[in-house]
Coordinates of C-alpha atoms in Angstrom, one line a residue:
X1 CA 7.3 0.3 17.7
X2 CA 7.5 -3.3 17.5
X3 CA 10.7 -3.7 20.2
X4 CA 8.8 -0.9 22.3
X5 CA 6.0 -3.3 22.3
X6 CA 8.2 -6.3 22.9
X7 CA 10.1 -4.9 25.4
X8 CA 6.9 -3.8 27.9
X9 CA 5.2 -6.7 27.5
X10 CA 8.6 -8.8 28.7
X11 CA 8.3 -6.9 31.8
X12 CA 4.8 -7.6 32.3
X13 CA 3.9 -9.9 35.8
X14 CA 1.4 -12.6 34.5
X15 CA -0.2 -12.4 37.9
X16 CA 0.3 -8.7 38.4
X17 CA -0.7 -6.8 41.9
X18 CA 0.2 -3.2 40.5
X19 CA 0.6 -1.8 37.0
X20 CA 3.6 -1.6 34.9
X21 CA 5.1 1.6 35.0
X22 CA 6.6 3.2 31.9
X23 CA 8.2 6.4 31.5
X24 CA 8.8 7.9 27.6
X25 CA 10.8 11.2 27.3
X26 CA 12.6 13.4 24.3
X27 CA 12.7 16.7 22.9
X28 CA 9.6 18.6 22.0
X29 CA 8.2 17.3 18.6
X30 CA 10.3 13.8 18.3
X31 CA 7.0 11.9 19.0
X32 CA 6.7 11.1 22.1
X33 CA 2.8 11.8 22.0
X34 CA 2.4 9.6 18.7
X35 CA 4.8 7.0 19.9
X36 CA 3.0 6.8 23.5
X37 CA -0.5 6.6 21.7
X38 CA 0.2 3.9 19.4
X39 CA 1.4 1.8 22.3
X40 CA -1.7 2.5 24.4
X41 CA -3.9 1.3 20.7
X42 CA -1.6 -1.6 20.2
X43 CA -1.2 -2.9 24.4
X44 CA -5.2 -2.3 24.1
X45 CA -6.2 -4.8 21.0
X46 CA -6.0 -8.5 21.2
X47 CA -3.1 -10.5 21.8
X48 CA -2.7 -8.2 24.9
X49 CA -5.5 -7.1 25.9
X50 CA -4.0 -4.8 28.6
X51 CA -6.0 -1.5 30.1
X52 CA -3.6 0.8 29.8
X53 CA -3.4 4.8 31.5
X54 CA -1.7 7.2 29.6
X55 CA -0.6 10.9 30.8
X56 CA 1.4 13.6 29.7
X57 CA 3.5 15.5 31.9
X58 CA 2.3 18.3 30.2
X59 CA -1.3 17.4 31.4
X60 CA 0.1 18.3 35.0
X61 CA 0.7 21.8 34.3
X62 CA 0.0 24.5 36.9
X63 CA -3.7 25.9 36.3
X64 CA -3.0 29.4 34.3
X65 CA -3.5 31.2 37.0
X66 CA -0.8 28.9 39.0
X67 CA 1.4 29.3 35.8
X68 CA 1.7 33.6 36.4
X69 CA 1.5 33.5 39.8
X70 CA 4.5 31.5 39.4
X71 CA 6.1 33.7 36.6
X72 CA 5.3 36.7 38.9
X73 CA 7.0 35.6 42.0
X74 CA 10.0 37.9 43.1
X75 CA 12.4 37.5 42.5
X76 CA 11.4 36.5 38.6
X77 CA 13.3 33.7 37.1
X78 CA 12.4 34.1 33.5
X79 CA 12.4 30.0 33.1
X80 CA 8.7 30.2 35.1
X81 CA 7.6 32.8 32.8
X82 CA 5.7 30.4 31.2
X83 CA 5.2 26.8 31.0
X84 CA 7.5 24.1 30.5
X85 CA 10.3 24.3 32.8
X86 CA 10.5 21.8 36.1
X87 CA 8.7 24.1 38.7
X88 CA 5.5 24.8 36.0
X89 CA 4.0 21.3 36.9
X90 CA 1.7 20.1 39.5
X91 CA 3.7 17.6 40.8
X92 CA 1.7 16.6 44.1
X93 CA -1.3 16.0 41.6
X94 CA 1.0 13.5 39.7
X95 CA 2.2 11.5 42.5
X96 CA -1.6 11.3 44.4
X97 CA -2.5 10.4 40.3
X98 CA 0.0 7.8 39.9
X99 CA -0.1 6.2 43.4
X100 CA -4.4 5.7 43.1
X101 CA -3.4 4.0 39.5
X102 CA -0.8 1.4 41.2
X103 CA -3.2 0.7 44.0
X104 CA -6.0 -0.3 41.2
X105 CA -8.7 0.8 43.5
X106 CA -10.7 3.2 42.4
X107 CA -11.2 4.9 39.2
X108 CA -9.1 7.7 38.2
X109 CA -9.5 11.0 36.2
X110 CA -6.3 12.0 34.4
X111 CA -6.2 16.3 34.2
X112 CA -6.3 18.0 30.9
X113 CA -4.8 21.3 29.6
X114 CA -5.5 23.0 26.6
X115 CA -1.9 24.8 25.3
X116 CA -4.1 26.7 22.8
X117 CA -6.2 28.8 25.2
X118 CA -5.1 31.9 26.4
X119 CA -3.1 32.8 23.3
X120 CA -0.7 30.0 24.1
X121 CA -0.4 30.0 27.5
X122 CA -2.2 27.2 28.0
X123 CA -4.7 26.3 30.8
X124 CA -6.2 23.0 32.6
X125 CA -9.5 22.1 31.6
X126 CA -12.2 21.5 34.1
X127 CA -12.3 17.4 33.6
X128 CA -10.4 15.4 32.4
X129 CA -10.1 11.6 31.4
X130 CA -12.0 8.7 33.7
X131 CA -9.7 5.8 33.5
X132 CA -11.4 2.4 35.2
X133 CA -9.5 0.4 37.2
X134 CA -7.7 -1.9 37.7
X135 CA -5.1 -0.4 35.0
X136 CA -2.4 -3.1 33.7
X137 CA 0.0 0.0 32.4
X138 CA 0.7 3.1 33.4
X139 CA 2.3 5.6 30.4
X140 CA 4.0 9.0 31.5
X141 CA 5.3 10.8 28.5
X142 CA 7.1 14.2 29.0
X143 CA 10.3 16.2 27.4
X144 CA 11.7 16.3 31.1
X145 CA 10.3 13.4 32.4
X146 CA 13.7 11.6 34.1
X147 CA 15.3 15.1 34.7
X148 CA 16.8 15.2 38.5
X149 CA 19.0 17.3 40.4
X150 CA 22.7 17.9 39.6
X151 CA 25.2 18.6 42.1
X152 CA 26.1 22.4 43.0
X153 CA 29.4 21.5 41.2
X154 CA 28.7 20.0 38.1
X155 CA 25.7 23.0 37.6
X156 CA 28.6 25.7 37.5
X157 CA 30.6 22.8 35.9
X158 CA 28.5 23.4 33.0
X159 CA 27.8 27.1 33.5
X160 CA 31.2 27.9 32.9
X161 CA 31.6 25.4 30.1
X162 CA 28.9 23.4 27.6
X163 CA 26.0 26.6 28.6
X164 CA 28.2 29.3 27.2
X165 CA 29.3 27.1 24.2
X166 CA 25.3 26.8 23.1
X167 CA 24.4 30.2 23.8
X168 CA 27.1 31.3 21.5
X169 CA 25.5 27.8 18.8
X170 CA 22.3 28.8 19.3
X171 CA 22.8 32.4 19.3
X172 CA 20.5 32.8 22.6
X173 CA 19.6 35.8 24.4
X174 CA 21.4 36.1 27.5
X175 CA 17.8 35.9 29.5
X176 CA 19.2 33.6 32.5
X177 CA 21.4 33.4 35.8
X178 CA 23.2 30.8 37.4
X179 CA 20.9 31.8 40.9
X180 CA 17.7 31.5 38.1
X181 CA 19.1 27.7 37.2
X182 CA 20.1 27.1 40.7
X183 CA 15.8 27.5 41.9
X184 CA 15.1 25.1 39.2
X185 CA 17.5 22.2 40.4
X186 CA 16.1 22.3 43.6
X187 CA 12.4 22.5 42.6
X188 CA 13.6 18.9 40.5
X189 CA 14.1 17.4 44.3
X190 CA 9.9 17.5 44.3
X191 CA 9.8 15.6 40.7
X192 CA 12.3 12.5 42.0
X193 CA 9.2 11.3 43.7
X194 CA 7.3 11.3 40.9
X195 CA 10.0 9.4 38.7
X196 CA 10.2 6.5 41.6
X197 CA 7.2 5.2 40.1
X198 CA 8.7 3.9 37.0
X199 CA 9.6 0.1 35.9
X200 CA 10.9 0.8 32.6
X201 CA 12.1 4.4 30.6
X202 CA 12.0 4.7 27.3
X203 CA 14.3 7.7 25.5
X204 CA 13.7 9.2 21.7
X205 CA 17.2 10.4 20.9
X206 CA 17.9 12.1 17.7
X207 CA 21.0 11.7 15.8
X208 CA 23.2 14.9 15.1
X209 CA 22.9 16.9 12.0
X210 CA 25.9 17.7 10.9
X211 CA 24.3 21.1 9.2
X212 CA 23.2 22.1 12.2
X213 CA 25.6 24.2 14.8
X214 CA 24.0 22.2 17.9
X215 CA 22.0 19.3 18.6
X216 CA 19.3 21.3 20.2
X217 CA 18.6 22.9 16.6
X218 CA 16.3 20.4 15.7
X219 CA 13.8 21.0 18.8
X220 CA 13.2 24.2 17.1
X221 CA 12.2 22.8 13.7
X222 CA 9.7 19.8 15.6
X223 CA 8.5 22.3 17.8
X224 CA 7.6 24.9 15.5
X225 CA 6.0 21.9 13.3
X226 CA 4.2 20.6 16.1
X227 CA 2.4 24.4 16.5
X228 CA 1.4 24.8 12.9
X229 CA 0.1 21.3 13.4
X230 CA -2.4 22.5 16.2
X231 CA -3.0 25.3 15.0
X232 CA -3.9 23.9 11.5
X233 CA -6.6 21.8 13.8
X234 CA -8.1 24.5 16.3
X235 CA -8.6 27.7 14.2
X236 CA -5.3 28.9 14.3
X237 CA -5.3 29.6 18.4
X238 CA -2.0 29.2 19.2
X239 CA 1.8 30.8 19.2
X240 CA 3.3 32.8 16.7
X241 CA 6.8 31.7 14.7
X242 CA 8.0 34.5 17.4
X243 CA 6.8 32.8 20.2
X244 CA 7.6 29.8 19.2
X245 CA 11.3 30.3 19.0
X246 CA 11.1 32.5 22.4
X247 CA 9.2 29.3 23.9
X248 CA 12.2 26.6 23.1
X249 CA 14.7 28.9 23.9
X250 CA 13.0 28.5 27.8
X251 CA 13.7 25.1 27.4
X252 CA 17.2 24.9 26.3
X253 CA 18.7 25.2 29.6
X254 CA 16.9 22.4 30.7
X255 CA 18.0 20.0 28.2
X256 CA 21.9 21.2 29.0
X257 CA 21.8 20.9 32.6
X258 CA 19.4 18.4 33.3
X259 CA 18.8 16.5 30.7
X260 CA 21.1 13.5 31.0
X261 CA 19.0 10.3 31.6
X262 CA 19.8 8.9 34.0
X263 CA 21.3 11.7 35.7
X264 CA 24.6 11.6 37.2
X265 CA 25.7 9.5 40.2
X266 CA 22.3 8.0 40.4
X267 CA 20.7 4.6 39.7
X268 CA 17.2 4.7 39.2
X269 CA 14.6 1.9 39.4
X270 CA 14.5 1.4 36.0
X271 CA 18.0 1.0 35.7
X272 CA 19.4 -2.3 33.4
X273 CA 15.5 -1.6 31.7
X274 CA 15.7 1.2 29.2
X275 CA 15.5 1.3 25.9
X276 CA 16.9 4.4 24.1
X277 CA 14.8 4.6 20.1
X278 CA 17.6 6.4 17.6
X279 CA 16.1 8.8 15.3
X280 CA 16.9 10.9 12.2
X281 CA 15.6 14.4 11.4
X282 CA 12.5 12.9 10.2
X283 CA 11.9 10.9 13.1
X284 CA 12.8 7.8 10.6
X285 CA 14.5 5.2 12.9
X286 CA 17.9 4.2 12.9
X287 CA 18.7 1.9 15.8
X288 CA 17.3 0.8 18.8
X289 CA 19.4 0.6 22.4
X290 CA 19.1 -1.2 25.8
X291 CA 20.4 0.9 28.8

């Protein structure tokens, strides 16, 4: 926390005319919500002071009804039949979002969604959160937040090689086409816009477990911690072990084709001012990394 802390505040203009921009990304259930709210408490209090915005990518989900129009579209790609996946998110609402907070105007309301209601599904509440200007820090913390476009060759690249490797470690239903992957790498050409914003990217990587026959295992253990967490909190609303496991397995793809940060063959304005936070299976950490 302390060199997350440290390393923001080095990049902070004394005399700023826009807000720091700072992207946090990792898997589902590494901390990337805990993480990005202790920073917001600890930027807030005194030495600093700051006034500080912080969103979720998940908050810029499609509406439900956006979410299965989207799953229902023909010809299905079972990666929109629910949320998560690049092409689930609102991403004209984040840019409009983010470019009113950098010109410190007006104030802003950051959208809501609730992943509890509709059994799970999720939906955007009617308000959201009123954030006064001028805002010193902007926070966008997401699992895919950084993910761009790959080339048409490396995509089959991987096709043919690391995707049927983890289908066969993760024992994964075959549930997905090259064509479905290929719709989602171009609907990532809309999110590059939204990434542009960012000053500084912050990455929680976990460290391998040997026990485990891929490094994705350990997104299904957080995850499936994170929704007996909620639903410990709200009644139980929520998804089932079932759906949990079903849920990640959406996600997977993602992570093996798009989920290099920074992508491949680009150089993103953050570049030279990452900061990679190593973790263990108990989100203990272990190291901390410039990039």
């Amino acid at each position: 926390m302390d060199a997350v802390v440290g390393h923001i505040v080095g990049q902070i203009d004394p005399n700023p005319s826009v807000p720091l921009f700072v992207a946090i990304q990792g898997p589902q259930g590494s901390g990337k919500s805990y993480l990005s709210a202790q920073l917001k408490e600890r930027l807030s209090q005194p030495p600093h002071s700051l006034n500080v915005a912080l969103l979720s990518i998940d908050d810029l989900y499609l509406p439900h009804d956006g979410l299965v129009h989207l799953a229902n579209q023909y010809p299905p790609n079972p990666l929109w039949a629910g949320r998560g996946q690049p092409g689930t998110h609102d991403v004209r609402l984040g840019v409009e979002i983010l470019h009113k907070l950098r010109t410190r105007s007006e104030k802003v309301e950051l959208p809501c969604f609730d992943k509890s209601l509709f059994n799970g599904e999720g939906d955007r509440l009617p308000s959201g959160v009123a954030v006064e200007s001028p805002v010193d820090v902007v926070i966008l913390e997401g699992w895919c937040v950084g993910f761009c476009p790959i080339s048409s060759q490396e995509l089959a690249t991987r096709w043919d090689g690391v995707w049927h490797d983890e289908i066969a470690r993760l024992d994964l239903p075959n549930f997905v086409t090259k064509p479905d992957l290929e719709r989602v790498n171009e609907t990532l050409n809309n999110y590059v816009e939204l990434w542009s914003f960012f000053d500084i990217f912050v990455q929680i990587k976990p460290a391998p477990v040997l026990e485990y026959p891929s490094k994705y295992s350990i997104v299904y253990k957080w995850r499936l911690q994170q929704e007996h967490t909620m639903k410990a909190t709200n009644g139980g609303r929520g998804m089932s072990d079932e759906g949990v496991k079903a849920f990640v397995d959406r996600y997977i793809p993602g992570y093996v084709f798009f989920g290099d940060i920074p992508a491949p063959s680009t150089t993103p304005r953050w570049a030279g001012r990452g900061l990679k936070l190593l973790i263990d299976e108990e989100r203990r950490q272990l190291g901390v990394e410039k990039f």
